[in-house]
Tab-separated table of C-alpha atoms and ligand atoms in Angstrom:
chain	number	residue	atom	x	y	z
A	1	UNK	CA	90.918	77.199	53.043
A	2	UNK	CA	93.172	74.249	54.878
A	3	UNK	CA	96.375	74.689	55.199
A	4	UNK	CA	99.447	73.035	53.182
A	5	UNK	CA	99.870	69.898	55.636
A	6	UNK	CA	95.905	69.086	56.007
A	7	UNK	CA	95.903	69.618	51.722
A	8	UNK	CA	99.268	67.791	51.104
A	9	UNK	CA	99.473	65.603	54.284
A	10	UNK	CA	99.408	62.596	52.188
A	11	UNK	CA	102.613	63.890	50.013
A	12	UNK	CA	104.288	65.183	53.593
A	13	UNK	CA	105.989	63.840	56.209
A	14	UNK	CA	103.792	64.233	58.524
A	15	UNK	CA	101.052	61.591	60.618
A	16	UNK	CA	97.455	62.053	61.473
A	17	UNK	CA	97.707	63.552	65.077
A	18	UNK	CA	101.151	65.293	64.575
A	19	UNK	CA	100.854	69.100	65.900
A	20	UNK	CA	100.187	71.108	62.808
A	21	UNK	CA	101.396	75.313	63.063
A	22	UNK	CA	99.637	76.320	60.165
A	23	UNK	CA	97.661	79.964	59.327
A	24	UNK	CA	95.987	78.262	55.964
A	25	UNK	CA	99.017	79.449	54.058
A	26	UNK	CA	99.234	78.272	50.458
A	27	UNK	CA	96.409	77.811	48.287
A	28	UNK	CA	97.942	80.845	46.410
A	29	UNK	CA	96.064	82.543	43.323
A	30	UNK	CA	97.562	81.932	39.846
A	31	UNK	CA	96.244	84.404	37.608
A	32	UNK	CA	96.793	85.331	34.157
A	33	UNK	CA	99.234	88.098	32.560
A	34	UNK	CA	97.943	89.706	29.218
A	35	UNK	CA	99.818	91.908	28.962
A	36	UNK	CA	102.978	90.438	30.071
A	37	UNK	CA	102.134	87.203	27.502
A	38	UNK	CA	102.135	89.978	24.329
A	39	UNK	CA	105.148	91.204	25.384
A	40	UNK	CA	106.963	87.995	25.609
A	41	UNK	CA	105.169	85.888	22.893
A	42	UNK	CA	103.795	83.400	25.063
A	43	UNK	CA	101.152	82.538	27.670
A	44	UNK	CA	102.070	83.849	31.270
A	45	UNK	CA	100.437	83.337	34.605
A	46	UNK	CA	101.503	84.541	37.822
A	47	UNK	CA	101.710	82.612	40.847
A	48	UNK	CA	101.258	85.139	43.318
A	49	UNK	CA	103.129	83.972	47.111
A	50	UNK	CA	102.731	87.306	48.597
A	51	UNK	CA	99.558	86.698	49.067
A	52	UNK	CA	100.266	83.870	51.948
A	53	UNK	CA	99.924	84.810	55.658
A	54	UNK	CA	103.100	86.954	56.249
A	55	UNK	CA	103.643	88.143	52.532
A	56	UNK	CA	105.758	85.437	51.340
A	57	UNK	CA	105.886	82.338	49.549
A	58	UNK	CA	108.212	81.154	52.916
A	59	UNK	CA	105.008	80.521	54.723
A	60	UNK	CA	104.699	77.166	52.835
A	61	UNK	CA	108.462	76.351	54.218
A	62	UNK	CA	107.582	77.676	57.426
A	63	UNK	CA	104.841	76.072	58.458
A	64	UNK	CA	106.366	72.611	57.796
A	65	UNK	CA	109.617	73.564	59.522
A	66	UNK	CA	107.885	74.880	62.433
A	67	UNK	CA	105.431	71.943	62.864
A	68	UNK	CA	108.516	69.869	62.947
A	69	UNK	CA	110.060	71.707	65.492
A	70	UNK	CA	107.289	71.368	67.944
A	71	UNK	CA	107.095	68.395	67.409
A	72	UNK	CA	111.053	67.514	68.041
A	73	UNK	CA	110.134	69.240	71.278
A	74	UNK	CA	112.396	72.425	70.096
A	75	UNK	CA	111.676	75.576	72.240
A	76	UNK	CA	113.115	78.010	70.027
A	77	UNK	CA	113.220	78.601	66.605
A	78	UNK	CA	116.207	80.597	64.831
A	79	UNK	CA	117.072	81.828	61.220
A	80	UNK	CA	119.641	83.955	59.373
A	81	UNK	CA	117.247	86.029	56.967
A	82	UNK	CA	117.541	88.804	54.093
A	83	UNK	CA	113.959	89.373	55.643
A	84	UNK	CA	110.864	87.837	54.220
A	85	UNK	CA	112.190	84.268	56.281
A	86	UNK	CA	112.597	86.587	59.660
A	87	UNK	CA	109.572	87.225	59.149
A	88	UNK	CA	107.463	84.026	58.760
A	89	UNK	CA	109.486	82.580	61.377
A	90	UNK	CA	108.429	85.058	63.580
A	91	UNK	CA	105.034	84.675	63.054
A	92	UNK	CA	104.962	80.566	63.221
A	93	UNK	CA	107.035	80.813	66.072
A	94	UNK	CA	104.617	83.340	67.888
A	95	UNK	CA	101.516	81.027	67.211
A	96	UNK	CA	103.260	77.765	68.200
A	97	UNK	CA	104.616	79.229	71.565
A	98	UNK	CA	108.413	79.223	70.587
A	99	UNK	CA	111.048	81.556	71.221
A	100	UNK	CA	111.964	83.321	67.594
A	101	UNK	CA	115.363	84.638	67.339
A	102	UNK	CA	116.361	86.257	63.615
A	103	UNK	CA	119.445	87.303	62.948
A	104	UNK	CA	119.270	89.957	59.613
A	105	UNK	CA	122.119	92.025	57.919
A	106	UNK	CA	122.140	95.427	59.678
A	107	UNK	CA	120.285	97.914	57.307
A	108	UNK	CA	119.738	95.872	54.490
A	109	UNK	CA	116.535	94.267	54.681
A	110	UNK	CA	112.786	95.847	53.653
A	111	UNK	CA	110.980	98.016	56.123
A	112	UNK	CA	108.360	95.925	55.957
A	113	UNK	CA	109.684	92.689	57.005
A	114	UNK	CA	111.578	94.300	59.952
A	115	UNK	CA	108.232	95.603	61.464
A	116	UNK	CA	106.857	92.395	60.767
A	117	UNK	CA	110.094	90.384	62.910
A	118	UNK	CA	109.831	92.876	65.684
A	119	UNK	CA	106.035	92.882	65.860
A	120	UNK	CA	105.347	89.071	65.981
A	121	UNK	CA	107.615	89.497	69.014
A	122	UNK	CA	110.844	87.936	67.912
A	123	UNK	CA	114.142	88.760	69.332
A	124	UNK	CA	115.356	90.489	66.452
A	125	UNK	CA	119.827	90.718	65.693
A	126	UNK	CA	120.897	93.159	63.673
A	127	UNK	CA	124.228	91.402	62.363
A	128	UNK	CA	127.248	93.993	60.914
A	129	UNK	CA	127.496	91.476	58.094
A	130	UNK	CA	125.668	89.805	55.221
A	131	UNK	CA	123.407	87.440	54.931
A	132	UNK	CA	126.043	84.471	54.009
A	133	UNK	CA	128.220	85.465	57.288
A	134	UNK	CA	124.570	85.174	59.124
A	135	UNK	CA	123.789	81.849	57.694
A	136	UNK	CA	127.398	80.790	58.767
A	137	UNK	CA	126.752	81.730	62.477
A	138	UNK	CA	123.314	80.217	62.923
A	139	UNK	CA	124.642	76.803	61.687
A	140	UNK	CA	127.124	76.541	64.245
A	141	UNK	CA	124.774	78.320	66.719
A	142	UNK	CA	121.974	75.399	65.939
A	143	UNK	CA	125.158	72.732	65.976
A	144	UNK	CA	125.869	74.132	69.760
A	145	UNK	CA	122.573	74.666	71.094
A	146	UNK	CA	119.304	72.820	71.239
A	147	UNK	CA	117.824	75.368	68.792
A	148	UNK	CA	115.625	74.476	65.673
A	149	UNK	CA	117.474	75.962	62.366
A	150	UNK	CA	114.696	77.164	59.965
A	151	UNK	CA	117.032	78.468	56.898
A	152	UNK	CA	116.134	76.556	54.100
A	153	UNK	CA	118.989	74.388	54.825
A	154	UNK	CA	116.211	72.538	56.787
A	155	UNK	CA	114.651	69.979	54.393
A	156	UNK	CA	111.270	70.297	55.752
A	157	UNK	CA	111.159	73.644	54.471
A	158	UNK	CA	111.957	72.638	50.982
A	159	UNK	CA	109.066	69.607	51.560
A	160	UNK	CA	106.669	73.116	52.228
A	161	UNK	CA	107.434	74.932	49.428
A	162	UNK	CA	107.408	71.849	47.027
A	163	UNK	CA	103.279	71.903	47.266
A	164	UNK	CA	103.669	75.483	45.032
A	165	UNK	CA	104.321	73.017	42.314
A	166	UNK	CA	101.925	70.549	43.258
A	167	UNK	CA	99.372	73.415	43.126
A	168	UNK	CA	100.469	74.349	39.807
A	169	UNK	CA	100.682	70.865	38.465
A	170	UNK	CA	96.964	70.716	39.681
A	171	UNK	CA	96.060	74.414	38.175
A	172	UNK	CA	97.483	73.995	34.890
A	173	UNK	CA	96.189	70.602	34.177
A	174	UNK	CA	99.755	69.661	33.814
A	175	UNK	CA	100.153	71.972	30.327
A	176	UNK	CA	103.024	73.723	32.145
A	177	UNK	CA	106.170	74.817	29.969
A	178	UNK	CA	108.492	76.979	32.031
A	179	UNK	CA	108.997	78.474	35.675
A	180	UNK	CA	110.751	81.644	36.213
A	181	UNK	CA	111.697	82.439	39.558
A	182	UNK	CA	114.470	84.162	41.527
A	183	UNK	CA	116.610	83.002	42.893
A	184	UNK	CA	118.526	83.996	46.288
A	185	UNK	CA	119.996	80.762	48.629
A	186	UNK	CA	118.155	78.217	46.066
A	187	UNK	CA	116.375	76.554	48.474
A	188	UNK	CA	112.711	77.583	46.480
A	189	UNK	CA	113.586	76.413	42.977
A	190	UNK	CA	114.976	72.792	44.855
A	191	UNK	CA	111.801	72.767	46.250
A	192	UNK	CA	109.653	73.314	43.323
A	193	UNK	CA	111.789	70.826	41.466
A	194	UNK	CA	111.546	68.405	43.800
A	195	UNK	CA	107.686	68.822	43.953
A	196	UNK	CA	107.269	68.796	39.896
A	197	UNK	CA	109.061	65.474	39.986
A	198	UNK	CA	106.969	63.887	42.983
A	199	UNK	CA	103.731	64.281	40.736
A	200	UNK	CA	105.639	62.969	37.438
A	201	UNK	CA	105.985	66.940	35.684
A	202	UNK	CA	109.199	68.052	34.837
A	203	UNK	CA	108.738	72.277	33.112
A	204	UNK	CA	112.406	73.594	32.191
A	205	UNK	CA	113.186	76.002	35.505
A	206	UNK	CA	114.337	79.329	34.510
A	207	UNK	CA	116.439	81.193	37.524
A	208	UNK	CA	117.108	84.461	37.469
A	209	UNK	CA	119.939	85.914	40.000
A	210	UNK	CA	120.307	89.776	40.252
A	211	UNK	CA	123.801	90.749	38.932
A	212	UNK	CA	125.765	92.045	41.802
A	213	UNK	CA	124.387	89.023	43.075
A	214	UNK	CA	124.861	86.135	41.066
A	215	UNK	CA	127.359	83.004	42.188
A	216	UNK	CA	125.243	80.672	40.075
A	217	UNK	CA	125.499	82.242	37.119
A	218	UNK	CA	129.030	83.252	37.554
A	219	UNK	CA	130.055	79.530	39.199
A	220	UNK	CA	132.069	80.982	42.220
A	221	UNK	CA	130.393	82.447	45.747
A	222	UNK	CA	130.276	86.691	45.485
A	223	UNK	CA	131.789	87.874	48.483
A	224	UNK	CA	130.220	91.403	48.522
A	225	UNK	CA	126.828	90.707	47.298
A	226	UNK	CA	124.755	93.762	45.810
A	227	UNK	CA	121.306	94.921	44.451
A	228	UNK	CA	118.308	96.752	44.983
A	229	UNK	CA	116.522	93.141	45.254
A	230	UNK	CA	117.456	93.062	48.988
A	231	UNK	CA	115.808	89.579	49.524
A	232	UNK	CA	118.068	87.873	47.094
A	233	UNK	CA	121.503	89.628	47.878
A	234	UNK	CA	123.450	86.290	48.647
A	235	UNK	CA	126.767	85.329	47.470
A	236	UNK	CA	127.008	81.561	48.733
A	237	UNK	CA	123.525	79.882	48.164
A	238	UNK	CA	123.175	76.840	50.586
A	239	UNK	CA	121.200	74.758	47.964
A	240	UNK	CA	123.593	75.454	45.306
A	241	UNK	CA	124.375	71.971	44.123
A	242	UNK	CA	120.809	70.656	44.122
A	243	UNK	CA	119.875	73.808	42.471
A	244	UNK	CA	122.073	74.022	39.857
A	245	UNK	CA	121.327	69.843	39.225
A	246	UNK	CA	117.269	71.284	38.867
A	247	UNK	CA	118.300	73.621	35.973
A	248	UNK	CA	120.581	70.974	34.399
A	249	UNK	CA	117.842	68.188	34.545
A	250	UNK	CA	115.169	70.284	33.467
A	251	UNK	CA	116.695	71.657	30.433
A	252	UNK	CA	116.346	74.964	32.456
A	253	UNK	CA	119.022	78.048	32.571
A	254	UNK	CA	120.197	80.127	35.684
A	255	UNK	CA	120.910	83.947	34.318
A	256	UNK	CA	121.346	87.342	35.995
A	257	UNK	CA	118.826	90.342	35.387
A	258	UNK	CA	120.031	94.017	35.944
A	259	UNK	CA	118.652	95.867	39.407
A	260	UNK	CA	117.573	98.318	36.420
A	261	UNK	CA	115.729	95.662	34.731
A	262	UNK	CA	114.216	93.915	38.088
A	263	UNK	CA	113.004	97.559	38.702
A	264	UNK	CA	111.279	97.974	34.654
A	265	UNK	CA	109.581	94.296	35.173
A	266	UNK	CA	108.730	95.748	38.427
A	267	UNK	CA	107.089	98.890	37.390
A	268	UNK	CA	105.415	96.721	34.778
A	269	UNK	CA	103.424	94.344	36.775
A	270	UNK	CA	102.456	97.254	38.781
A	271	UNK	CA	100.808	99.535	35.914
A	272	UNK	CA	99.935	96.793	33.547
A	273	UNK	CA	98.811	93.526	35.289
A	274	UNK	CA	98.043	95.592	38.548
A	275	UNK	CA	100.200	93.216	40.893
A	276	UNK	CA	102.151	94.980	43.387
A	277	UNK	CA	105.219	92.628	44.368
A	278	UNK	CA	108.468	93.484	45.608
A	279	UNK	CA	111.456	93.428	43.604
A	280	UNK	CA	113.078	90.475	44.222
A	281	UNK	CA	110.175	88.647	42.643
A	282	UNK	CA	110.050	90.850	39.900
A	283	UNK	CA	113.471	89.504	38.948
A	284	UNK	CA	111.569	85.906	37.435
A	285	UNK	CA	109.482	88.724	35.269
A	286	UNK	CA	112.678	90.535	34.232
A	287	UNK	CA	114.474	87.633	33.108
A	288	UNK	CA	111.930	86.263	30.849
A	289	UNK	CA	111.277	89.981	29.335
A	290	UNK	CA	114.844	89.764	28.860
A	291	UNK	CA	115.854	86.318	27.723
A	292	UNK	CA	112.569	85.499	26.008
A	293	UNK	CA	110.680	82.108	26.449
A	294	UNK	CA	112.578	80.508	24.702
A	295	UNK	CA	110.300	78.112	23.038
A	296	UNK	CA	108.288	77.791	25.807
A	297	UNK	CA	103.760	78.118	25.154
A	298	UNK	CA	103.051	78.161	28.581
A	299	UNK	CA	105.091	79.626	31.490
A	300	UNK	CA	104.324	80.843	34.830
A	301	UNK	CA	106.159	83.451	36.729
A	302	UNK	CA	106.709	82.881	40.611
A	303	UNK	CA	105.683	86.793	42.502
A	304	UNK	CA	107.267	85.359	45.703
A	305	UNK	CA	106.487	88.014	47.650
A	306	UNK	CA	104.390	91.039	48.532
A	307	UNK	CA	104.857	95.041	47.073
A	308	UNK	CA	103.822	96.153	50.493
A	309	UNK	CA	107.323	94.654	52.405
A	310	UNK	CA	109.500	97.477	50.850
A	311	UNK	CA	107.649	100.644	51.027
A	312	UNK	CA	110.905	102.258	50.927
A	313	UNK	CA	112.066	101.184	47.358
A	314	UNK	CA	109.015	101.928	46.146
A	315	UNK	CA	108.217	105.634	47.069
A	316	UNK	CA	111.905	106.055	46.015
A	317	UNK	CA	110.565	104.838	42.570
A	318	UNK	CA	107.137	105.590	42.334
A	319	UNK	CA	106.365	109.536	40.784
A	320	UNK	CA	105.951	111.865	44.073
A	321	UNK	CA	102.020	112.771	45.309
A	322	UNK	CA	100.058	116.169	44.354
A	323	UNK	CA	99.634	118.769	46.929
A	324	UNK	CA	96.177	120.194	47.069
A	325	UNK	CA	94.347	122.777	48.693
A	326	UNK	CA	90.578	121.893	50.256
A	327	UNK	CA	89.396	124.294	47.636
A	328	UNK	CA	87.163	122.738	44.660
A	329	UNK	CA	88.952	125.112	42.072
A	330	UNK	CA	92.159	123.292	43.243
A	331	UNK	CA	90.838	119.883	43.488
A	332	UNK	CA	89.516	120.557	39.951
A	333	UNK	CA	93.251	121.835	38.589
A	334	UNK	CA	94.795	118.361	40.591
A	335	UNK	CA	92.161	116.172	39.063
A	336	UNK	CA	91.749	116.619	35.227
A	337	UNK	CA	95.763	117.771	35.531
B	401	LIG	C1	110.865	87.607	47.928
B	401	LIG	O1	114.255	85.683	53.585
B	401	LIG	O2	116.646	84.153	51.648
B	401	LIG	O3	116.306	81.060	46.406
B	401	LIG	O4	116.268	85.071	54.136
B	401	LIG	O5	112.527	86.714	50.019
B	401	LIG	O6	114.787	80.065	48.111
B	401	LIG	O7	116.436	81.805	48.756
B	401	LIG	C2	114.686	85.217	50.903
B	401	LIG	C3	114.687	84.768	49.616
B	401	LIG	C4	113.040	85.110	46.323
B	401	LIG	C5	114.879	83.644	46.988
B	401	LIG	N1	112.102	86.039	46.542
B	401	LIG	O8	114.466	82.360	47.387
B	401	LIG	C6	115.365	85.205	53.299
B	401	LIG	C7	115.648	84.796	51.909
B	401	LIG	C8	111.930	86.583	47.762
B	401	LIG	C9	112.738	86.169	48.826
B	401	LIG	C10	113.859	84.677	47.329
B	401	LIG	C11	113.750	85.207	48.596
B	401	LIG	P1	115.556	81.255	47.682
């Protein structure tokens, strides 16, 4: 499968001959949810990003940022991450021969993506702060220092992730309704929106915040951000304007989802569409369980990233294994239970 930039290269800014960092992410499956689609009334697909190189829909982003940045002639790369970023810059940094330097909230990001930082062989900075007071420091870091900023403040990650739309657009036949998807620093809806409108589709964009965490929904930054949905605990989203423009021009809505309710549309997708994501994504699932589709037909959910990033939350949730003996009486007993 070729990459984003060789599929898209005519929709990207980027020439024939320009160094490409790419690991053939994108290309994503979208498959269909029957059992999610009788619960809500309404035909759902799931676009599933944690199936891209490192785990994340941020590949897409990634690769175009990095690309970029080797070609600006940037030695290092650097990012302020809730974790799935840290990690795909990590790994595009590592294959185009650039320092990676992530800079995470101490404590508060998924086992997963902090193995994944640390074993691509980035310098790795545990910050005693959140992710907005990270995202503060690396902008006047990158303003001081010849560094290459990868946050989605970086508008050739937005130009990566708008080809999840175009990819849709294509899928779909353009019969698409409604997009639910999370939302964390609102860089990924901009980016979708901006790629529906480049190929002439415009479905209403459903966002769905977690409560502790939800500025958009509430109108004013949260200082202490909270929720189980680690990757989208952010008070002050850096896209918020442009975001919050995508909902109003697409007849769209930005609402919050409980962390109880991210966890139910969690446990959900696991046991009845067998798709393992992690729970951040599982808020786009929640919210349209939860607010209905609102008169949409066709809708698809965005899974932006993989079940196997946060182990932790999962075992916490998931019911607890069943000791056996290597004795076929007990095997027998632990089997038909
Ligand atoms: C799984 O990695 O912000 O609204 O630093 O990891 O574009 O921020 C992650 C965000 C949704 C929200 N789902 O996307 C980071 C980071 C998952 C995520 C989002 C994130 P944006």
């Amino acid at each position: 499968m070729p990459g984003l930039i060789e599929r898209y290269r005519h929709r990207l800014p980027f020439e024939d001959g320009d160094p490409v960092v790419s690991m053939g992410e994108g290309s994503t499956p979208l498959v269909q949810a029957p059992a999610l689609s009788e619960r809500v009334g309404a035909s759902v697909w799931l676009k599933l990003e944690g199936l891209n190189p490192t785990g994340s829909f941020k590949d897409r982003g990634m690769c175009c940022a990095v690309s970029a940045a080797l070609r600006e002639g940037s030695e290092t790369v650097i990012c302020a991450s809730t974790g799935n970023t840290a990690a795909s810059a990590a790994a595009y940094a590592a294959r185009a021969g650039m320092r990676g330097v992530v800079i995470v909230p101490e404590g508060k990001i998924a086992t997963g993506k902090l193995a994944q930082a640390l074993v691509y062989g980035a310098r790795v900075i545990a910050l005693q702060g959140n992710f907005d007071e990270a995202l503060t420091l690396v902008r006047e870091l990158a303003d001081r220092h010849p560094i290459a900023l990868v946050n989605s403040v970086n508008d050739f990650r937005l130009e990566g992730q708008k080809t999840a739309a175009f990819e849709l657009v294509e899928e779909l036949a353009g019969e698409l309704d409604g997009l639910c998807i999370p939302v964390g620093n609102a860089g990924n809806v901009t980016a979708y929106w901006k790629g529906f409108q480049e190929v002439g589709a415009s479905p209403r964009l459903f966002g769905f915040q977690a409560e502790g965490a939800a500025p958009l929904v509430l109108g004013h930054p949260v200082e202490k951000p909270e929720t189980v949905a680690s990757a989208i605990r952010i008070g002050n989203p850096a896209r918020w304007e442009e975001a919050m423009a995508a909902f109003t021009a697409s007849r769209g809505q930005v609402r919050a989802v409980s962390d109880e309710e991210i966890l139910e549309a969690w446990e959900f997708l696991a046991r009845r569409e067998g798709i393992f994501c992690e729970p951040a994504s599982a808020a786009s699932v929640a919210g349209l369980i939860k607010y209905g589709p609102d008169g949409c037909e066709r809708l698809v959910c965005v899974l932006t990233g993989n079940g196997l990033k946060d182990p932790d939350t999962a075992l916490s949730r998931a019911g607890g294994v069943i000791p056996c003996t290597a004795e076929i009486s007990a095997v027998e007993a632990a089997v038909l239970g």
